[in-house]
Coordinates of C-alpha atoms in Angstrom, one line a residue:
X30 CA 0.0 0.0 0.0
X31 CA 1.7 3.2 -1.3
X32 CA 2.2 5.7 1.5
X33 CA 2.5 8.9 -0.2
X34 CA 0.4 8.1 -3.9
X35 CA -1.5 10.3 -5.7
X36 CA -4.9 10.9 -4.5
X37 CA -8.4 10.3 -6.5
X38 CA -9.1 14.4 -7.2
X39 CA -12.3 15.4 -5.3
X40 CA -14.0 15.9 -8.6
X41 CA -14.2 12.6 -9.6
X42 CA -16.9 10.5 -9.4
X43 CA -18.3 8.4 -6.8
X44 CA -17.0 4.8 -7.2
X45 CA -19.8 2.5 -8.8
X46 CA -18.5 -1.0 -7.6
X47 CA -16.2 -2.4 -5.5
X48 CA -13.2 -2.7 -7.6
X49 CA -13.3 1.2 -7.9
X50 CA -13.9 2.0 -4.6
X51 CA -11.1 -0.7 -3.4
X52 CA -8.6 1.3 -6.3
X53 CA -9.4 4.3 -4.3
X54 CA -8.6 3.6 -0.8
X55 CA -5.8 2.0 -1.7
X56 CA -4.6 5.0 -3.3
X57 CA -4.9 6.8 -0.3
X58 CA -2.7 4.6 1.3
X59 CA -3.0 4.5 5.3
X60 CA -4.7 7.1 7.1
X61 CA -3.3 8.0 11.1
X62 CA -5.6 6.1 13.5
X63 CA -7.6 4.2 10.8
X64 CA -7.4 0.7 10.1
X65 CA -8.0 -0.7 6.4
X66 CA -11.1 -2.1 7.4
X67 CA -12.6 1.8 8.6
X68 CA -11.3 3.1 6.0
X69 CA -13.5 0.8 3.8
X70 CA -16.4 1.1 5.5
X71 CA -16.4 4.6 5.5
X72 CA -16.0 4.9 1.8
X73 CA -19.1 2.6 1.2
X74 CA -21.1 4.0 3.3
X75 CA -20.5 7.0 1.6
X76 CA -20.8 5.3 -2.2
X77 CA -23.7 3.4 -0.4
X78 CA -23.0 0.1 -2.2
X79 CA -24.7 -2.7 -2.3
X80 CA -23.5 -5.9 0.5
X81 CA -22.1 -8.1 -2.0
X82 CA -20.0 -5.3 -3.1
X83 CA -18.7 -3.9 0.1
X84 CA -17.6 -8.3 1.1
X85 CA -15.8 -7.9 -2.2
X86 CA -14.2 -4.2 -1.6
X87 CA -13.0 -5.8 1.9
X88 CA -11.9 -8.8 0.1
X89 CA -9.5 -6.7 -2.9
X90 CA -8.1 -4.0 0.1
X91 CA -7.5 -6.6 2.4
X92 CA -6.3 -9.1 0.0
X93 CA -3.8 -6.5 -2.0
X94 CA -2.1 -4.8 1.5
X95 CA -1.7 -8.5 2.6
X96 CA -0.3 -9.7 -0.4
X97 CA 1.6 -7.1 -2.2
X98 CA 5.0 -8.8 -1.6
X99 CA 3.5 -12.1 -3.5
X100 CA 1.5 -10.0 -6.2
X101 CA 5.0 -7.7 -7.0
X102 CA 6.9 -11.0 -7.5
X103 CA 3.9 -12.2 -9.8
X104 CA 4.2 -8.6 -12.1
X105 CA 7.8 -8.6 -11.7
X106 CA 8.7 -10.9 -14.9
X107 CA 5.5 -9.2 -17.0
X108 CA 6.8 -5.7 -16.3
X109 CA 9.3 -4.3 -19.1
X110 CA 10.7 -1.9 -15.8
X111 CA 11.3 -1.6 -12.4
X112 CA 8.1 -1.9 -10.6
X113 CA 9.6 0.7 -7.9
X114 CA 9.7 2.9 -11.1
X115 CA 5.5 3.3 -11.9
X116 CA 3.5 5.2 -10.9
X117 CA 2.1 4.4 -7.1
X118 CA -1.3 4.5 -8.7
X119 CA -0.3 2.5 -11.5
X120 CA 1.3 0.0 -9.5
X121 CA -1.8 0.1 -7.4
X122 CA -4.0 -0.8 -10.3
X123 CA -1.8 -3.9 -11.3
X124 CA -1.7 -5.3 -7.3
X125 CA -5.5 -5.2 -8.0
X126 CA -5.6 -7.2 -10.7
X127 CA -3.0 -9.7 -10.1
X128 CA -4.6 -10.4 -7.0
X129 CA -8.1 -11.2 -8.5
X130 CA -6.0 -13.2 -11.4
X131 CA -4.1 -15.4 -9.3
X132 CA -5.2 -15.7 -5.7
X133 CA -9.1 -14.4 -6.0
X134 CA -11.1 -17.8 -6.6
X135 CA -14.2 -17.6 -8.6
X136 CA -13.3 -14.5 -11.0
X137 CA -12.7 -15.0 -15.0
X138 CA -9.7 -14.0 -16.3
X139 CA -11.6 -12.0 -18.7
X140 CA -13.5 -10.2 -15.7
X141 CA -10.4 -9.7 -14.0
X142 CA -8.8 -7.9 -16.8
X143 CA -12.0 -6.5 -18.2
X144 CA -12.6 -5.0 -14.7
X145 CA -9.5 -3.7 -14.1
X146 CA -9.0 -1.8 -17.4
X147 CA -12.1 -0.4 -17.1
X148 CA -11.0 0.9 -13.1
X149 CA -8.1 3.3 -15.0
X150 CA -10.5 4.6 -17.3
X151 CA -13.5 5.3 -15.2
X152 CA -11.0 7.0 -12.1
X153 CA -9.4 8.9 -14.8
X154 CA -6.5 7.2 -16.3
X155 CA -7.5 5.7 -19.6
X156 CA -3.6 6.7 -20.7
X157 CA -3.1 3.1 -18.7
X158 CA -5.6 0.9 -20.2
X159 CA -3.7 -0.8 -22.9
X160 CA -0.6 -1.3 -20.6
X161 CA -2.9 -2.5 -17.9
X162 CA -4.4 -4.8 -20.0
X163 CA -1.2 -6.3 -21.5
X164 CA 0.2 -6.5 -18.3
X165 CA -2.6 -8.8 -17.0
X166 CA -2.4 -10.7 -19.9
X167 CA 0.8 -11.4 -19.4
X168 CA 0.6 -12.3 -16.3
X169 CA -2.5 -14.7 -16.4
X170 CA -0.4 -17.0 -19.2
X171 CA 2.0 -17.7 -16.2
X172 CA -0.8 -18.8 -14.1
X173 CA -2.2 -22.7 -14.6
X174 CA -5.3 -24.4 -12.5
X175 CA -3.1 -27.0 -11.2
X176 CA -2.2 -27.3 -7.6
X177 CA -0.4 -28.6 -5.4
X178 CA 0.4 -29.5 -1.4
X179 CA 4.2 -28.5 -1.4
X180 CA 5.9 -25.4 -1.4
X181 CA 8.0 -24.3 -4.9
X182 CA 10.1 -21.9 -6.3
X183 CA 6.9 -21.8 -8.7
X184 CA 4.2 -22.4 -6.7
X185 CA 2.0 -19.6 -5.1
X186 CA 0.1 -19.9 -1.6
X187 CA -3.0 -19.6 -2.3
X188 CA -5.5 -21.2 0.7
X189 CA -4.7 -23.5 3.9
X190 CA -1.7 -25.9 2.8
X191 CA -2.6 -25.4 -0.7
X192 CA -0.4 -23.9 -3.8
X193 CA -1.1 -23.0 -7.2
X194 CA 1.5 -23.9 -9.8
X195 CA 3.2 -21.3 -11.9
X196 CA 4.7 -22.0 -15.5
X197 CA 7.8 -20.7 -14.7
X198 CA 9.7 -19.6 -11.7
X199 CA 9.4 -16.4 -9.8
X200 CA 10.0 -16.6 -6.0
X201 CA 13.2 -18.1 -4.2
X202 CA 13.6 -21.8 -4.3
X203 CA 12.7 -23.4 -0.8
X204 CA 15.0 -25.7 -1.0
X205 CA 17.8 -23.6 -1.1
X206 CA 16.2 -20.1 0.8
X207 CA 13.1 -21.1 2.6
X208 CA 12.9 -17.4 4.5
X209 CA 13.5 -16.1 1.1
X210 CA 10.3 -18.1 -0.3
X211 CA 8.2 -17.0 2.9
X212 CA 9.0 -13.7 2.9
X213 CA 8.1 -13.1 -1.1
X214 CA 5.3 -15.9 -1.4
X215 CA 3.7 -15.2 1.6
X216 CA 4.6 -11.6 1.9
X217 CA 6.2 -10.7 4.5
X218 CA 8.9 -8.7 5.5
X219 CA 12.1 -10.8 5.6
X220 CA 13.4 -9.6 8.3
X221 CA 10.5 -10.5 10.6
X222 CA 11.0 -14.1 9.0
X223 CA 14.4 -14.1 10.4
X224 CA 13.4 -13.2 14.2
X225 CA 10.6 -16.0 13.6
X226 CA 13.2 -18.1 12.8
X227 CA 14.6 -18.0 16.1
X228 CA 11.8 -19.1 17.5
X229 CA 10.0 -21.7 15.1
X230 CA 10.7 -24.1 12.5
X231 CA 10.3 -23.7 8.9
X232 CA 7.1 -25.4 8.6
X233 CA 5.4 -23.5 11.5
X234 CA 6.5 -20.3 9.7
X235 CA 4.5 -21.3 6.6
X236 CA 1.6 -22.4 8.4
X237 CA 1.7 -19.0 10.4
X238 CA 2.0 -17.4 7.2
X239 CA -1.4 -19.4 5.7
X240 CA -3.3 -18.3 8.7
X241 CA -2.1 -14.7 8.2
X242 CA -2.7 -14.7 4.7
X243 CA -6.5 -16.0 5.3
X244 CA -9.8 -14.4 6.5
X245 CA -10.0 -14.9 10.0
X246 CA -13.2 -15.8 11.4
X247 CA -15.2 -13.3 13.4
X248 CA -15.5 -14.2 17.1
X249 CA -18.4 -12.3 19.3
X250 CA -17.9 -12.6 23.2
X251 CA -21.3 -13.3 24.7
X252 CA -22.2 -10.6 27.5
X253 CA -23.5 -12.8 29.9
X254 CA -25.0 -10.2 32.0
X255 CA -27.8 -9.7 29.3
X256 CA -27.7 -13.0 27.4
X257 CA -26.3 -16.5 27.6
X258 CA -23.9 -18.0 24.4
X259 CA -27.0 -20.9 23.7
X260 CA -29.8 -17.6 23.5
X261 CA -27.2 -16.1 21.5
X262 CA -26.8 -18.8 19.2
X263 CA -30.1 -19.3 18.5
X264 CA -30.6 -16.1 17.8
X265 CA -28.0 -16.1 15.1
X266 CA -29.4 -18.9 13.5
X267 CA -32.8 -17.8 13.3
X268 CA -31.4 -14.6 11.7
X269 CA -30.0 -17.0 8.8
X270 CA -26.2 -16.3 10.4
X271 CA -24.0 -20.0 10.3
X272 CA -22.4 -19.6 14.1
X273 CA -21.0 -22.0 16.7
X274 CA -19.5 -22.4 20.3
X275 CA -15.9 -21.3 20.4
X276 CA -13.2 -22.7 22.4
X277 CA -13.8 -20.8 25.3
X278 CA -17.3 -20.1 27.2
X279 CA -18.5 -17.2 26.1
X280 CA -17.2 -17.1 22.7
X281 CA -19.2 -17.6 19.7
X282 CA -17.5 -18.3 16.3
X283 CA -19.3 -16.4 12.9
X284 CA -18.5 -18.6 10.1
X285 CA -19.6 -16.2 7.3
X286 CA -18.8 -12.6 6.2
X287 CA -21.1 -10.1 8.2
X288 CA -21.5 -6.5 9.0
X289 CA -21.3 -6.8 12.9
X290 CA -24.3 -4.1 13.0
X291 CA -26.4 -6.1 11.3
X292 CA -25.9 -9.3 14.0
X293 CA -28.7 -10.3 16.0
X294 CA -28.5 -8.6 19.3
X295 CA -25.8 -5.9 18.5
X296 CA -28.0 -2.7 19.5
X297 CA -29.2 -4.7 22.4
X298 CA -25.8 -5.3 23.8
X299 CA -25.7 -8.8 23.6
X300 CA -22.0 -9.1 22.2
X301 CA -18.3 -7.6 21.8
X302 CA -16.5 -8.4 19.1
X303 CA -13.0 -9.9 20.4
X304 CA -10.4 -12.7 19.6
X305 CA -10.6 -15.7 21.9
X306 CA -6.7 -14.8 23.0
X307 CA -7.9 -11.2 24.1
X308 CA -10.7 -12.7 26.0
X309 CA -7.7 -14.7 27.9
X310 CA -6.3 -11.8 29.3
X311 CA -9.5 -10.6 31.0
X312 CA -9.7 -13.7 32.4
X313 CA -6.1 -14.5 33.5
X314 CA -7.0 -11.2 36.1
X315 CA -9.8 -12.4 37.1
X316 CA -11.2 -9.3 38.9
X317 CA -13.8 -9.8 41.3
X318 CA -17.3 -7.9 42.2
X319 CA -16.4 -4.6 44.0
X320 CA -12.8 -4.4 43.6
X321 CA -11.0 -1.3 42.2
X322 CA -9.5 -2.1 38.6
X323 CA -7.1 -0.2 36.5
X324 CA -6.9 -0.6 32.8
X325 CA -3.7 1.3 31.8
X326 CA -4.3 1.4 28.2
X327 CA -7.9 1.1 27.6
X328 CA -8.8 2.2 24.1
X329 CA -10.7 0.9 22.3
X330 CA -12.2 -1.0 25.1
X331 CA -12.8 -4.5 24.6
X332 CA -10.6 -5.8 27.0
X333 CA -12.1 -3.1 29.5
X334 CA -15.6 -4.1 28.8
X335 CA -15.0 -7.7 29.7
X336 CA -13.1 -6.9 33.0
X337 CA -16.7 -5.3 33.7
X338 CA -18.9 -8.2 32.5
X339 CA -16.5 -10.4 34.4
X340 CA -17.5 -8.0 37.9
X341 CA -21.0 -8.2 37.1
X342 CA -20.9 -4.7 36.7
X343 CA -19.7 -4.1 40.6
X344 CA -16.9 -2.2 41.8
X345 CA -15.0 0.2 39.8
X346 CA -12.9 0.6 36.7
X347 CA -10.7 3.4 35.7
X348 CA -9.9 3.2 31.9
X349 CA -7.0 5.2 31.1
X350 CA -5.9 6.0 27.4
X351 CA -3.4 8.7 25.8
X352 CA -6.2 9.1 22.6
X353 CA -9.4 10.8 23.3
X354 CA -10.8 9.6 20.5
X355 CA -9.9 6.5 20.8
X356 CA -11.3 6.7 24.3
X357 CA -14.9 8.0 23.2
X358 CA -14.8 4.3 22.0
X359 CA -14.5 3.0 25.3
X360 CA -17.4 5.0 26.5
X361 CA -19.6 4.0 23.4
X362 CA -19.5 0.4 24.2
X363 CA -20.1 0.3 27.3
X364 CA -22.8 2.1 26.8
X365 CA -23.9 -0.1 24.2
X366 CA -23.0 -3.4 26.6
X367 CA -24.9 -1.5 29.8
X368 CA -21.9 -1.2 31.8
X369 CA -22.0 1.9 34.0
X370 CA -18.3 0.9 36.4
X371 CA -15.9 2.2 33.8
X372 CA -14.6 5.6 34.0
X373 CA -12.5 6.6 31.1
X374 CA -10.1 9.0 31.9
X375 CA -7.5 10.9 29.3
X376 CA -3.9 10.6 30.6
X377 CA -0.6 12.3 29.2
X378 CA 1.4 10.5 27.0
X379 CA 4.5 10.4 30.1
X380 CA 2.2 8.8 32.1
X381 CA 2.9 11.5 34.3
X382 CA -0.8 12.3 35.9
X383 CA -1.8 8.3 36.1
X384 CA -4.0 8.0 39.3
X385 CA -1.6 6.4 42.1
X386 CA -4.2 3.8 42.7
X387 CA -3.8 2.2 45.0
X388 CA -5.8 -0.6 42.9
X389 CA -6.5 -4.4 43.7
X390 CA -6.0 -5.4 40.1
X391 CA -4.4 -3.5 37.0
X392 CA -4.4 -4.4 33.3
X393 CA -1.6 -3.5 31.3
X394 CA -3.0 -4.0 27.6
X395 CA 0.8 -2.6 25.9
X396 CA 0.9 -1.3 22.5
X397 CA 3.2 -3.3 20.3
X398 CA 4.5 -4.4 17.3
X399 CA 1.3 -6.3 16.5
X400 CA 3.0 -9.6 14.9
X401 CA 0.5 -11.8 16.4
X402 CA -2.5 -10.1 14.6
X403 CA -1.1 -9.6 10.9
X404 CA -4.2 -11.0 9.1
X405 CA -6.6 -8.7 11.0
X406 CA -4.2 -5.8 10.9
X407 CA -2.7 -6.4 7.4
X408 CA -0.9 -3.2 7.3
X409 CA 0.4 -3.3 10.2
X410 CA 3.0 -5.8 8.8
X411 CA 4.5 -3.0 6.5
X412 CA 4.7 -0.9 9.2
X413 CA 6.9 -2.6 11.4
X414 CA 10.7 -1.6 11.6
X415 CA 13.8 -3.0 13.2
X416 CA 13.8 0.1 16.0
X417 CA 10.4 -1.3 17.3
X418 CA 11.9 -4.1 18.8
X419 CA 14.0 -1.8 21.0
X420 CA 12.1 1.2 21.3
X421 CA 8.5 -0.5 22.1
X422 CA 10.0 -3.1 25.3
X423 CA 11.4 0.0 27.4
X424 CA 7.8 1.9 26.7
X425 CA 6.2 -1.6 28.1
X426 CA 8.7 -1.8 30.5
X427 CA 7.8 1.4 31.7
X428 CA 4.0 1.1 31.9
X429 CA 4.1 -2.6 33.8
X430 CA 6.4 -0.9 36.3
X431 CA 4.0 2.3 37.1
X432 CA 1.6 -0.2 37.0
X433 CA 3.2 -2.3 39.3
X434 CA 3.6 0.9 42.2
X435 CA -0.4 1.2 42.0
X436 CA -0.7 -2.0 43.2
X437 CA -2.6 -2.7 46.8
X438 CA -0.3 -5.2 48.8
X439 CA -1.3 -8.9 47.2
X440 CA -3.2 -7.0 44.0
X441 CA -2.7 -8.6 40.7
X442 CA -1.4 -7.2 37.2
X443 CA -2.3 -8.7 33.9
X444 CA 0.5 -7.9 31.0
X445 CA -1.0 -8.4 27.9
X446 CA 0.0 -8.2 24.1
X447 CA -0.4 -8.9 20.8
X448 CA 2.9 -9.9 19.9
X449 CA 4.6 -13.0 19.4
X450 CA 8.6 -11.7 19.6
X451 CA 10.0 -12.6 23.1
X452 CA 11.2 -8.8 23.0
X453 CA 8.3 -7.7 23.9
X454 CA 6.8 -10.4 25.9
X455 CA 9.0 -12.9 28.1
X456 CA 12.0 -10.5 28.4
X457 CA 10.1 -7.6 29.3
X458 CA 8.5 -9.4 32.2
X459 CA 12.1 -10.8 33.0
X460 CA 12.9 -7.0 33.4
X461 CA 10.1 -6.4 35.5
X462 CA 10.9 -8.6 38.1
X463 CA 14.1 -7.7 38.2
X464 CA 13.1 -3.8 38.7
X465 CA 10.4 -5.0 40.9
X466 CA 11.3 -7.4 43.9
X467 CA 8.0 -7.2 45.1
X468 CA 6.5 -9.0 42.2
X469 CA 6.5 -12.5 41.5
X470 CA 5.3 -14.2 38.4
X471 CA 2.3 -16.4 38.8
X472 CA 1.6 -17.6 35.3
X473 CA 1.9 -16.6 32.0
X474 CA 0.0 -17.8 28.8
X475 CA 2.0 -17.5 24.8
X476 CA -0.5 -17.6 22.2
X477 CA 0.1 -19.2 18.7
X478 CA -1.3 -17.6 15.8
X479 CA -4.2 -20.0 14.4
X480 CA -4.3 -21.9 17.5
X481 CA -7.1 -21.3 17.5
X482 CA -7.4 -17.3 17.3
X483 CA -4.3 -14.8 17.1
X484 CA -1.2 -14.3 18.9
X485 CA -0.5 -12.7 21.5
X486 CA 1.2 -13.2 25.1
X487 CA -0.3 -12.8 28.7
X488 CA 1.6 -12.7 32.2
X489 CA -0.4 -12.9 35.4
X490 CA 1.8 -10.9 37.9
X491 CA 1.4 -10.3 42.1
X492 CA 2.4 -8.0 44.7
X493 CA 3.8 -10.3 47.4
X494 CA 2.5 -7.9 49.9

């Protein structure tokens, strides 16, 4: 996704279908405190297209930030120049059509070219349409409908454990340069292959890098002060919604596309929306009825509405954040979930005016580098640089040590992240301790992207007393 592009001039017309509207925001490029998938939604509300047209916007933006590693390798040979040397626009426009050529299932190569040319002339760049065109042609020669279960130096990921076969080589032969093939075929920066190395095998990498490269599924967290998971359930399958138990007790698994307003019970407060390792970390505190909590970094607020659920809406929670509009998010759903015990509260970015507490439990949800999240946060893979993995541990140092000196004698601190580098995550606690005699570790919880929900990491600290 470019980061500076050329911009869609205001005078242009609205987009008419998905594939325009998905050309357009990914012109853009990324907008400061907007995901990808706002981003989207904003633009189609504001096109007002039809459902099937915003699951397919989601689909091509989703799909091309993800993948723009794997679909550059795919141009590469079809290009007469240096891909670095188009137009970000142009370059844009290709991404978007190698990716409904060669890993969008169910679109003719005919409509995927047909489409696409007609994309540059309808958001004003018909100059483009006869390159485009050849381009695409090009390119879907090189593609064949054979698969195949093993990686190759011509074989594209393409679902779960699956690869589509190539005519001719384009990415680095696993045989001789697996991180090489990973980082290209399943794009990803190379350098964050290498630290994974470290840490896993080959084989886990790949499989890490299927379930980043695939839709996740959409997991609600029943709020069991309004409804139970089996009402809930029903619900969703009266509605026509395909939906069942998750791993954990209060989860519920959607297995289809949906617009989470549109869910039975959403208005009503009958759900969050929240990975089944986020809802861990909640749990691992295990705040009571009554007690005083502290959630250091609140925003947007689903680990701070759970906290609440879990106190059955009894006691008192201060939710801190450094964003206030991030924060009004907070607000919002508890409002929306009926939870009146949260209090959220803007803080400086020092942490210098944090309440001192004291506070029987405290939740430290750190921001990180995000690398056990990079199929819901696709950008956030492109965003990631060395310095993070020094700068970001002494910022999570910090917070899980003010943390720690608003602690009551025998309170309890949750560290929670969505990272799975050791950085950020074992060593930081390691660091803690060592700052902190008065701590002691009483478990801590790594979670494995795909197994079953993202990563992420969760230590359950105490005050000795």
């Amino acid at each position: 996704m470019p980061s500076n592009p050329s911009i869609p001039s205001s005078g242009e017309s609205p987009p008419q279908n998905a594939r325009e509207l998905a050309f357009d925001v990914l012109c853009r490029g990324p907008q400061p405190g907007l995901y990808a998938a706002q981003q989207i939604e904003r633009a189609c509300s504001q096109a007002q297209l039809a459902v099937i047209e915003r699951r397919l916007a989601h689909e091509l933006v989703h799909g091309v930030i993800r993948r723009q590693a794997t679909l550059d390798a795919l141009m590469r040979p079809n290009v007469a120049r240096p891909l670095a040397a188009l137009e970000p626009p142009l370059r844009c426009l290709l991404q978007l059509g190698a990716y409904q050529l060669a890993l969008l299932s169910g679109v003719p190569v005919h409509a995927a070219v047909h489409e696409t040319v007609n994309v540059a002339k309808r958001r004003g760049h018909p100059r483009w349409a006869g390159f485009v065109n050849g381009v695409l042609r090009s390119l879907s020669r090189m593609l064949t409908a054979e698969t195949s279960p093993q990686p190759a130096a011509c074989a594209v990921p393409i679902g779960l454990g699956v690869y589509r076969v190539l005519k001719s080589a384009v990415f680095a032969d696993p045989a001789h340069d697996p991180l090489g093939y990973v980082a290209s075929a399943f794009s990803l920066p190379r350098w964050v292959v290498e630290r994974w190395r470290l840490r896993f095998d080959v084989a886990e990498i790949i499989r890490i890098g299927f379930w980043f490269n695939a839709v996740g599924p959409l997991t609600l967290r029943c709020n069991r002060l309004r409804i139970d998971r089996d009402q809930l359930l029903a619900a969703c399958a009266g509605a026509g919604i395909a939906a069942r138990p998750g791993a954990r007790s209060e989860a519920v698994t959607i297995g289809q596309h949906a617009r989470i307003e549109d869910l039975p019970g959403f208005a009503a407060g009958w759900f969050a929306v929240q990975d089944e390792s986020a809802m861990s970390a909640a749990a691992l505190l295990a705040p009571q009825p009554g007690e005083r909590v502290l959630d250091l970094c609140a925003a947007p607020g689903g680990k701070t509405t759970h906290l609440a659920e879990l106190m059955l809406n009894q006691g008192s929670i201060l939710a801190t954040d450094v964003s206030a509009e991030r924060l009004a998010r907070v607000a919002e759903s508890a409002a929306r979930l009926g939870l009146d015990i949260i209090e959220p509260r803007l803080v400086a970015r020092d942490g210098s005016d944090i309440p001192l507490g004291p506070f029987d439990a405290v939740l430290v949800d750190a921001p990180c580098s995000n690398t056990g999240v990079l199929g819901k946060r696709p950008e956030a893979r492109w965003r990631l640089k060395r310095a993070d993995f020094q700068e970001l541990p002494e910022l999570q140092r910090r917070l899980v040590e003010a943390a720690a000196d608003r602690l009551v004698c025998g309170g309890r601190l949750v560290y929670s992240t969505c990272s799975i580098d050791d950085a950020e995550n074992e060593r930081v606690v390691l660091a803690v301790l060592a700052a902190r005699p008065q701590l002691e570790l009483v478990e801590s919880r790594g979670h494995i992207p795909g197994q079953p929900g993202d990563g992420g990491y969760q230590a359950l600290l105490r005050h000795k007393g």
